[in-house]
mmCIF file of C-alpha atoms in Angstrom:
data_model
loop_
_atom_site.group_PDB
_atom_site.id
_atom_site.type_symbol
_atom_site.label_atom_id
_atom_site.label_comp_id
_atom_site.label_asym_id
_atom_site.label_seq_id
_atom_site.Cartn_x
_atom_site.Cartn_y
_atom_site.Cartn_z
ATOM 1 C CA UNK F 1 0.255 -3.187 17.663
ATOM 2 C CA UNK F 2 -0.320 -5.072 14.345
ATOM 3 C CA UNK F 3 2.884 -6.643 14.044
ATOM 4 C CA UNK F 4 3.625 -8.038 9.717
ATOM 5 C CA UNK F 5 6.653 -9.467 9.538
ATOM 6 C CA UNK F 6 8.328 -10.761 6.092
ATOM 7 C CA UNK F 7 10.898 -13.740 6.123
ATOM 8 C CA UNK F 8 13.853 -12.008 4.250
ATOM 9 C CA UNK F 9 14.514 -8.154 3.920
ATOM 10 C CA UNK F 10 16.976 -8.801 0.936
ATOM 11 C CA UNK F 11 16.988 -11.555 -1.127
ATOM 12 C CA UNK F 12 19.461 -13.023 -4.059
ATOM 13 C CA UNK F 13 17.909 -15.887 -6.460
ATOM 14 C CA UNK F 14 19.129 -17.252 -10.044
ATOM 15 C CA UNK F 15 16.887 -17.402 -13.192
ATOM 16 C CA UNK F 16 15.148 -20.414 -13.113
ATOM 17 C CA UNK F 17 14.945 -21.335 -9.671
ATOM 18 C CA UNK F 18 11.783 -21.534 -7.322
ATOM 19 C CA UNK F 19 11.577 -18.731 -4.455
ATOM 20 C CA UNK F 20 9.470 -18.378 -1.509
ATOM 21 C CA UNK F 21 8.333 -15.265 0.126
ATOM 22 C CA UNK F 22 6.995 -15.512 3.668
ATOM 23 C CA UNK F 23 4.583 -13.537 5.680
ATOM 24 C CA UNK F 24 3.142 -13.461 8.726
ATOM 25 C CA UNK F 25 1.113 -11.354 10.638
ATOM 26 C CA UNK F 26 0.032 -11.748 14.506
ATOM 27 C CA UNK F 27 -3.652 -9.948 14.804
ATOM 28 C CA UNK F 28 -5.715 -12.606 13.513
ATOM 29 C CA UNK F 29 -6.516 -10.442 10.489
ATOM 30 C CA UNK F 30 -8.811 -12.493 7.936
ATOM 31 C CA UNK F 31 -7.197 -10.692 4.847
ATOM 32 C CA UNK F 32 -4.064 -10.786 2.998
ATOM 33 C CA UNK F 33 -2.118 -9.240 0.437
ATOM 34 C CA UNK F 34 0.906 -9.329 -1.481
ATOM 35 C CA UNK F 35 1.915 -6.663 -3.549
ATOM 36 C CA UNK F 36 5.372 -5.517 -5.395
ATOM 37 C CA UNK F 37 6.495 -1.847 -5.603
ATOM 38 C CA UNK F 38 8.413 -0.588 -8.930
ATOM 39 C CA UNK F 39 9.618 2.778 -9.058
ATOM 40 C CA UNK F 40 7.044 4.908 -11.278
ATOM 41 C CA UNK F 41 4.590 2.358 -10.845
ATOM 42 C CA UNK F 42 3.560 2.458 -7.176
ATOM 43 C CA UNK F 43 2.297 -0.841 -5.397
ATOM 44 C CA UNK F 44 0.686 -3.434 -7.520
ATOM 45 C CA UNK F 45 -1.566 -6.254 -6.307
ATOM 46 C CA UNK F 46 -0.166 -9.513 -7.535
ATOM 47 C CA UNK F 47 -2.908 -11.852 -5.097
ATOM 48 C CA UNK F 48 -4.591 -11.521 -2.122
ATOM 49 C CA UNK F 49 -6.340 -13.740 0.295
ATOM 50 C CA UNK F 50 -9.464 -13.227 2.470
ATOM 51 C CA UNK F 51 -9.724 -16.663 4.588
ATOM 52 C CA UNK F 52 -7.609 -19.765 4.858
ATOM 53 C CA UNK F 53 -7.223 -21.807 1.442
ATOM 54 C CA UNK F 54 -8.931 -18.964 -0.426
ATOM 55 C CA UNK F 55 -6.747 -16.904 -3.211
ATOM 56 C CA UNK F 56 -8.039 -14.025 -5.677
ATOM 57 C CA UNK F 57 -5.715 -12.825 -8.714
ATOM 58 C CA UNK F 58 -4.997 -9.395 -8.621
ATOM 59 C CA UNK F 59 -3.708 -7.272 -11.615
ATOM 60 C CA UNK F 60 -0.663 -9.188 -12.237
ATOM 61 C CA UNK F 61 -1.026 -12.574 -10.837
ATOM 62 C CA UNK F 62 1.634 -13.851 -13.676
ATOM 63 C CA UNK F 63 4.339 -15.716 -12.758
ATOM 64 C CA UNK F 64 3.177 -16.225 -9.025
ATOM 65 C CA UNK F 65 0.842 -18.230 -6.803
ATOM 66 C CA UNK F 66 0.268 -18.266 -3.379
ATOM 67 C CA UNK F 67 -0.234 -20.467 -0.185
ATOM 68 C CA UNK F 68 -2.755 -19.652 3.030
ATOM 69 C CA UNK F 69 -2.529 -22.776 4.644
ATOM 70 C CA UNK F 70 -3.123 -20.770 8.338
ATOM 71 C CA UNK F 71 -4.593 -18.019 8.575
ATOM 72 C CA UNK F 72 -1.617 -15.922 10.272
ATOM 73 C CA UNK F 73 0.646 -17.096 7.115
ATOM 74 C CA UNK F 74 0.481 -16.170 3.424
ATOM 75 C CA UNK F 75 3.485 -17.361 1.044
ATOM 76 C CA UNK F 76 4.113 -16.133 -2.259
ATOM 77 C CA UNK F 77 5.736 -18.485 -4.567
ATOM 78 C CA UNK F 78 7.787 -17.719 -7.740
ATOM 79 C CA UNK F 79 7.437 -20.808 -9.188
ATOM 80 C CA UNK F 80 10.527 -19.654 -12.079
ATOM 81 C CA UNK F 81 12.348 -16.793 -10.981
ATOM 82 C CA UNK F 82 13.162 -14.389 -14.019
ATOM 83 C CA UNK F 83 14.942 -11.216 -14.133
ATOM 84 C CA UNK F 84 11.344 -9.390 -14.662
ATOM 85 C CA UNK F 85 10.557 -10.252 -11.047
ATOM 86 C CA UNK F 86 13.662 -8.495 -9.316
ATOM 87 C CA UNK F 87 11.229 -5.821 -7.166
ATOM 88 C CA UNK F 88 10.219 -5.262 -4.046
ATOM 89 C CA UNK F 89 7.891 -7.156 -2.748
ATOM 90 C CA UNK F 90 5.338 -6.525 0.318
ATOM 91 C CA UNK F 91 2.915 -8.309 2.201
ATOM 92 C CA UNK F 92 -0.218 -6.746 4.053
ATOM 93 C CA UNK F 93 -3.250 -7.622 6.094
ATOM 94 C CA UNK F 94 -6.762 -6.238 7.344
ATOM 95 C CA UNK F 95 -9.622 -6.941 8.702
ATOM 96 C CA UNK F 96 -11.951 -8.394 6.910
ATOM 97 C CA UNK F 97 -15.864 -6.547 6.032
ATOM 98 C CA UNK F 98 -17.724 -5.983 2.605
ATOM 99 C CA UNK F 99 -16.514 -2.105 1.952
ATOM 100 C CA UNK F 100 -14.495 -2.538 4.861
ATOM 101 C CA UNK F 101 -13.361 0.462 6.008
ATOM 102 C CA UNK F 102 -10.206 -0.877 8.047
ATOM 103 C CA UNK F 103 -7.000 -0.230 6.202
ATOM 104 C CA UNK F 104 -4.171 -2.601 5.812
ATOM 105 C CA UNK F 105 -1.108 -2.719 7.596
ATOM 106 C CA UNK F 106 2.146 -3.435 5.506
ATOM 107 C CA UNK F 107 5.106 -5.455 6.177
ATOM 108 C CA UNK F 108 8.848 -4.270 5.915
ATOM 109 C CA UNK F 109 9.372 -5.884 2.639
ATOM 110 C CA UNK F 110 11.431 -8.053 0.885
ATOM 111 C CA UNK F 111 13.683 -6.806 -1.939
ATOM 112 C CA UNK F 112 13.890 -9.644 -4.310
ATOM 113 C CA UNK F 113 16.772 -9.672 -6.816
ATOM 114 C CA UNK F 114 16.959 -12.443 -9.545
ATOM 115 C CA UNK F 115 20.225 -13.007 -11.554
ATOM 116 C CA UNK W 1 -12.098 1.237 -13.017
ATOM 117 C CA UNK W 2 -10.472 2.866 -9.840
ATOM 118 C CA UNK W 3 -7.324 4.860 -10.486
ATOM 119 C CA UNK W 4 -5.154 7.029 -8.642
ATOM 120 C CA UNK W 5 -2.945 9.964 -9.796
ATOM 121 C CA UNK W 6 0.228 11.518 -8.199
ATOM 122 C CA UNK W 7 1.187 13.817 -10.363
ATOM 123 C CA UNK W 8 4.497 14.823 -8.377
ATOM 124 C CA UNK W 9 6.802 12.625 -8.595
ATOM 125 C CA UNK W 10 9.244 14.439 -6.413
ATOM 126 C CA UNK W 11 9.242 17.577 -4.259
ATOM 127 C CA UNK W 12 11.617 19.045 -2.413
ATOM 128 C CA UNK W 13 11.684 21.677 0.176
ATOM 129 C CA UNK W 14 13.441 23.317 2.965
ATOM 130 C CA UNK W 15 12.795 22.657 6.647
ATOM 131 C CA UNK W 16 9.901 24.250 8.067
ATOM 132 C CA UNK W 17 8.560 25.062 4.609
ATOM 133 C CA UNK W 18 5.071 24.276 4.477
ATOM 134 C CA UNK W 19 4.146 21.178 1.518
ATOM 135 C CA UNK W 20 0.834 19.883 -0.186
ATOM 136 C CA UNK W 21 1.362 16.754 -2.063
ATOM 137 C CA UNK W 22 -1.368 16.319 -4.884
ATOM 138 C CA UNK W 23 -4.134 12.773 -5.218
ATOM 139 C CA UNK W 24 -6.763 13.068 -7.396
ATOM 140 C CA UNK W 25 -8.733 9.509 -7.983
ATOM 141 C CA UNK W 26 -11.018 8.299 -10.377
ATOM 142 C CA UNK W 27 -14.393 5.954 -9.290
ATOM 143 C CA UNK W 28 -17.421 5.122 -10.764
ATOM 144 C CA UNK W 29 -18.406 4.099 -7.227
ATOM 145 C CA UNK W 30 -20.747 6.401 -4.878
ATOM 146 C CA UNK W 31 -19.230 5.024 -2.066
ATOM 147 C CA UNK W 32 -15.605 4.635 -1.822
ATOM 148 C CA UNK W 33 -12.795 5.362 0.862
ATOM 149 C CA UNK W 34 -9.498 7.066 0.557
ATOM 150 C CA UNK W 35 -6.007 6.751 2.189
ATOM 151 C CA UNK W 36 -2.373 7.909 2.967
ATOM 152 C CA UNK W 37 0.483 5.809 3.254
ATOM 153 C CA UNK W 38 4.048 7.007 4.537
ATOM 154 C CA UNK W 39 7.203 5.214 3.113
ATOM 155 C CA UNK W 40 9.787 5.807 4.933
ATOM 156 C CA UNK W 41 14.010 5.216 4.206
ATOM 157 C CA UNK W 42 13.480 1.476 6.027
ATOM 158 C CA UNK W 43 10.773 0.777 3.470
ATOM 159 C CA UNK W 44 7.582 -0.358 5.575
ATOM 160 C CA UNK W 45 4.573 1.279 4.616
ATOM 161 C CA UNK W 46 2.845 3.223 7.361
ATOM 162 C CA UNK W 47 -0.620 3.938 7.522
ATOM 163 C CA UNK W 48 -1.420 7.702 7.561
ATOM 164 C CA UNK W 49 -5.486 8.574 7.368
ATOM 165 C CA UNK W 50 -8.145 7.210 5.769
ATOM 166 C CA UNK W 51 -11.483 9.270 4.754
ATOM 167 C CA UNK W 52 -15.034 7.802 3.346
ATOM 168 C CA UNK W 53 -16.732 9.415 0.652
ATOM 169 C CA UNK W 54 -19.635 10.491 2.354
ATOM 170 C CA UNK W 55 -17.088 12.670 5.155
ATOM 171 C CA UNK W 56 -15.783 15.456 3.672
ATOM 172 C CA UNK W 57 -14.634 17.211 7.030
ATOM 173 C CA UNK W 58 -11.007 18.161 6.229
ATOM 174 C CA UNK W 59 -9.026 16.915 9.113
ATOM 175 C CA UNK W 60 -5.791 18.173 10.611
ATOM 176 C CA UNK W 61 -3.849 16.043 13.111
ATOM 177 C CA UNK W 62 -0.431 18.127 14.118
ATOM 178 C CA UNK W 63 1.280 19.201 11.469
ATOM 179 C CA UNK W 64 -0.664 16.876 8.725
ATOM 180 C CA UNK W 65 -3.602 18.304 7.198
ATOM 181 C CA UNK W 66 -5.971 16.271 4.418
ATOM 182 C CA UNK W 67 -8.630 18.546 1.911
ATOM 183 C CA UNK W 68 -10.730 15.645 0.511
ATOM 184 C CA UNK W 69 -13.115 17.538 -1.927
ATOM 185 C CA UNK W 70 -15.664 15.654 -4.339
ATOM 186 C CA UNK W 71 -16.270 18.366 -6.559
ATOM 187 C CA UNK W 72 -12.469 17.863 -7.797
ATOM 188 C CA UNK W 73 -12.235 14.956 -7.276
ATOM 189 C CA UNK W 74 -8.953 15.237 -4.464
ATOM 190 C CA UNK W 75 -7.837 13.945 -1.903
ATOM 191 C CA UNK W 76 -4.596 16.642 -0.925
ATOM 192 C CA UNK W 77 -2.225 16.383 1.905
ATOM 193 C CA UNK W 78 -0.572 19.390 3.691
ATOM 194 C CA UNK W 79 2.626 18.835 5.801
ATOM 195 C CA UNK W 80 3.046 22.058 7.843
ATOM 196 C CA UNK W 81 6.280 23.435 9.269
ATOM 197 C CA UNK W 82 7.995 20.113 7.364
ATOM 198 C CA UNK W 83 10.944 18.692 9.443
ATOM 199 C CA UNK W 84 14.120 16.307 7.704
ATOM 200 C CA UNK W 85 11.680 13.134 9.708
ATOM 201 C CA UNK W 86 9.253 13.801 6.684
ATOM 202 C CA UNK W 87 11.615 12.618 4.519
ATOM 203 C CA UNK W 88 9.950 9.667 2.275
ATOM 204 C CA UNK W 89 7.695 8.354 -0.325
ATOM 205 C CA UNK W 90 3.861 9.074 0.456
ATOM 206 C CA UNK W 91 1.209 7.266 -1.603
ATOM 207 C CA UNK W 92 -2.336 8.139 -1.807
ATOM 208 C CA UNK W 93 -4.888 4.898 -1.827
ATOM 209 C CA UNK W 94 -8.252 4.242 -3.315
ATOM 210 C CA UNK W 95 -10.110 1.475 -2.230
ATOM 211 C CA UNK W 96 -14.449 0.868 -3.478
ATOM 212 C CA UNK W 97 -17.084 -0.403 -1.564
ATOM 213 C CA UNK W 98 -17.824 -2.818 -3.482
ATOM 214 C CA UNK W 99 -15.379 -6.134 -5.053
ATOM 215 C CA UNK W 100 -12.628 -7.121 -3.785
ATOM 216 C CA UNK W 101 -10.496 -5.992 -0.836
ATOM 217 C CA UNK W 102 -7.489 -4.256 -2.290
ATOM 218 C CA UNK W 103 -6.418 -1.120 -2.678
ATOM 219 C CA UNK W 104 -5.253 1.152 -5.592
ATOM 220 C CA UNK W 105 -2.125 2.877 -5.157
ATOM 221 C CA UNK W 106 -0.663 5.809 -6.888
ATOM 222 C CA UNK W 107 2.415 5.731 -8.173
ATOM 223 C CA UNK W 108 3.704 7.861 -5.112
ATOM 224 C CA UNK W 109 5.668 11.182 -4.393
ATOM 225 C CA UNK W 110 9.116 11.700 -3.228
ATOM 226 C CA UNK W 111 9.753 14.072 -0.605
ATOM 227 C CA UNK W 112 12.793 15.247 0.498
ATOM 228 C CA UNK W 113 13.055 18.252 3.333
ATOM 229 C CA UNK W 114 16.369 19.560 3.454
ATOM 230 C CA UNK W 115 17.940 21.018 6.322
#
């Protein structure tokens, strides 16, 4: 089984300070995504990754960056928390393909709240 | 641009009442490939089906049943005989050929199946 995992379920930052949101997934999957899920909006792609050291902005890449140093691990990185930010935030993977068909498998996410 | 509509927000029914939650996408894309996603209370998305544009063979697997149909533009999903277990958000997914990897999501549809 695809296993995602996500380092925190629930987290609790301040304003201003810089947070990190691990993921890691265990099928050698060359794909990556974060997204974050607000109620009436659905799941929004904030970046995703399709090989080690190689990012793409997605539709709201503001405020964020990311990390794929390996290629099991993708970080996402508030670099200054704000109160905007306080969502839920989940990681996925795939395989990789041009109009791959293969759909991505989610993490249990991590609800980020910022004071 | 790829979008995906849910016009239901919420629905709820009573045990083994049958349910059809509503996706209807937009593409300029010929070829293109659509999926469900079940939420669940513990928040991990799970992966449900996934069609291609070019199959539009309706497919039933237990009590789940999918009508993908062109002409409309849909991409419906029939829970039959619904049990208190089908309790949770379901999202319907839209994902081109072409570009990047991602998916669009809609902006998902509550059920709740009462006892």
């Amino acid at each position: 089984d695809v296993k995602v995992t996500q380092s925190s379920r629930y987290l609790v930052k301040r304003t201003g300070e810089k947070v990190f949101l691990e993921c890691v997934q265990d099928m050698d999957h060359e794909n990556m995504f974060w997204y974050r899920q607000d109620p009436g909006l659905g799941l929004r792609l904030i970046y995703f990754s399709y090989d080690v050291k190689m990012k793409e902005k997605g539709d709201i890449p503001e405020g964020y960056s990311v990390s794929r140093e390996k290629k099991e691990r993708f970080s996402l990185i508030l670099e200054s928390a704000s109160t905007n930010q306080t969502s839920m935030y989940l990681c996925a993977s795939s395989l990789a393909g041009e109009g791959s068909y293969n759909e991505q498998f989610f993490g249990p996410g991590t609800r980020l709240t910022v004071l | 641009a790829q979008k995906v509509t849910q016009a239901q927000t919420e629905i709820s029914v009573v045990e083994k009442e049958d349910v059809t939650l509503d996706c209807v996408y937009e593409t300029r894309d010929t070829t293109y490939y659509l999926f469900w996603y079940k939420q669940p209370p513990s928040g991990e998305l799970v992966f449900l089906i996934r069609r291609n544009s070019f199959d539009e063979q309706n497919e039933i697997s237990g009590r789940y049943s999918w009508n993908f149909q062109k002409s409309t533009s849909s991409f419906n999903f029939t829970i039959t005989a619904s049990q208190v277990v089908d309790s949770a958000v379901y999202f319907c997914a839209l994902r081109s050929r072409t570009g990047a990897n991602n998916l669009f999501f809609g902006t998902g549809t509550r059920l709740t199946v009462i006892p």
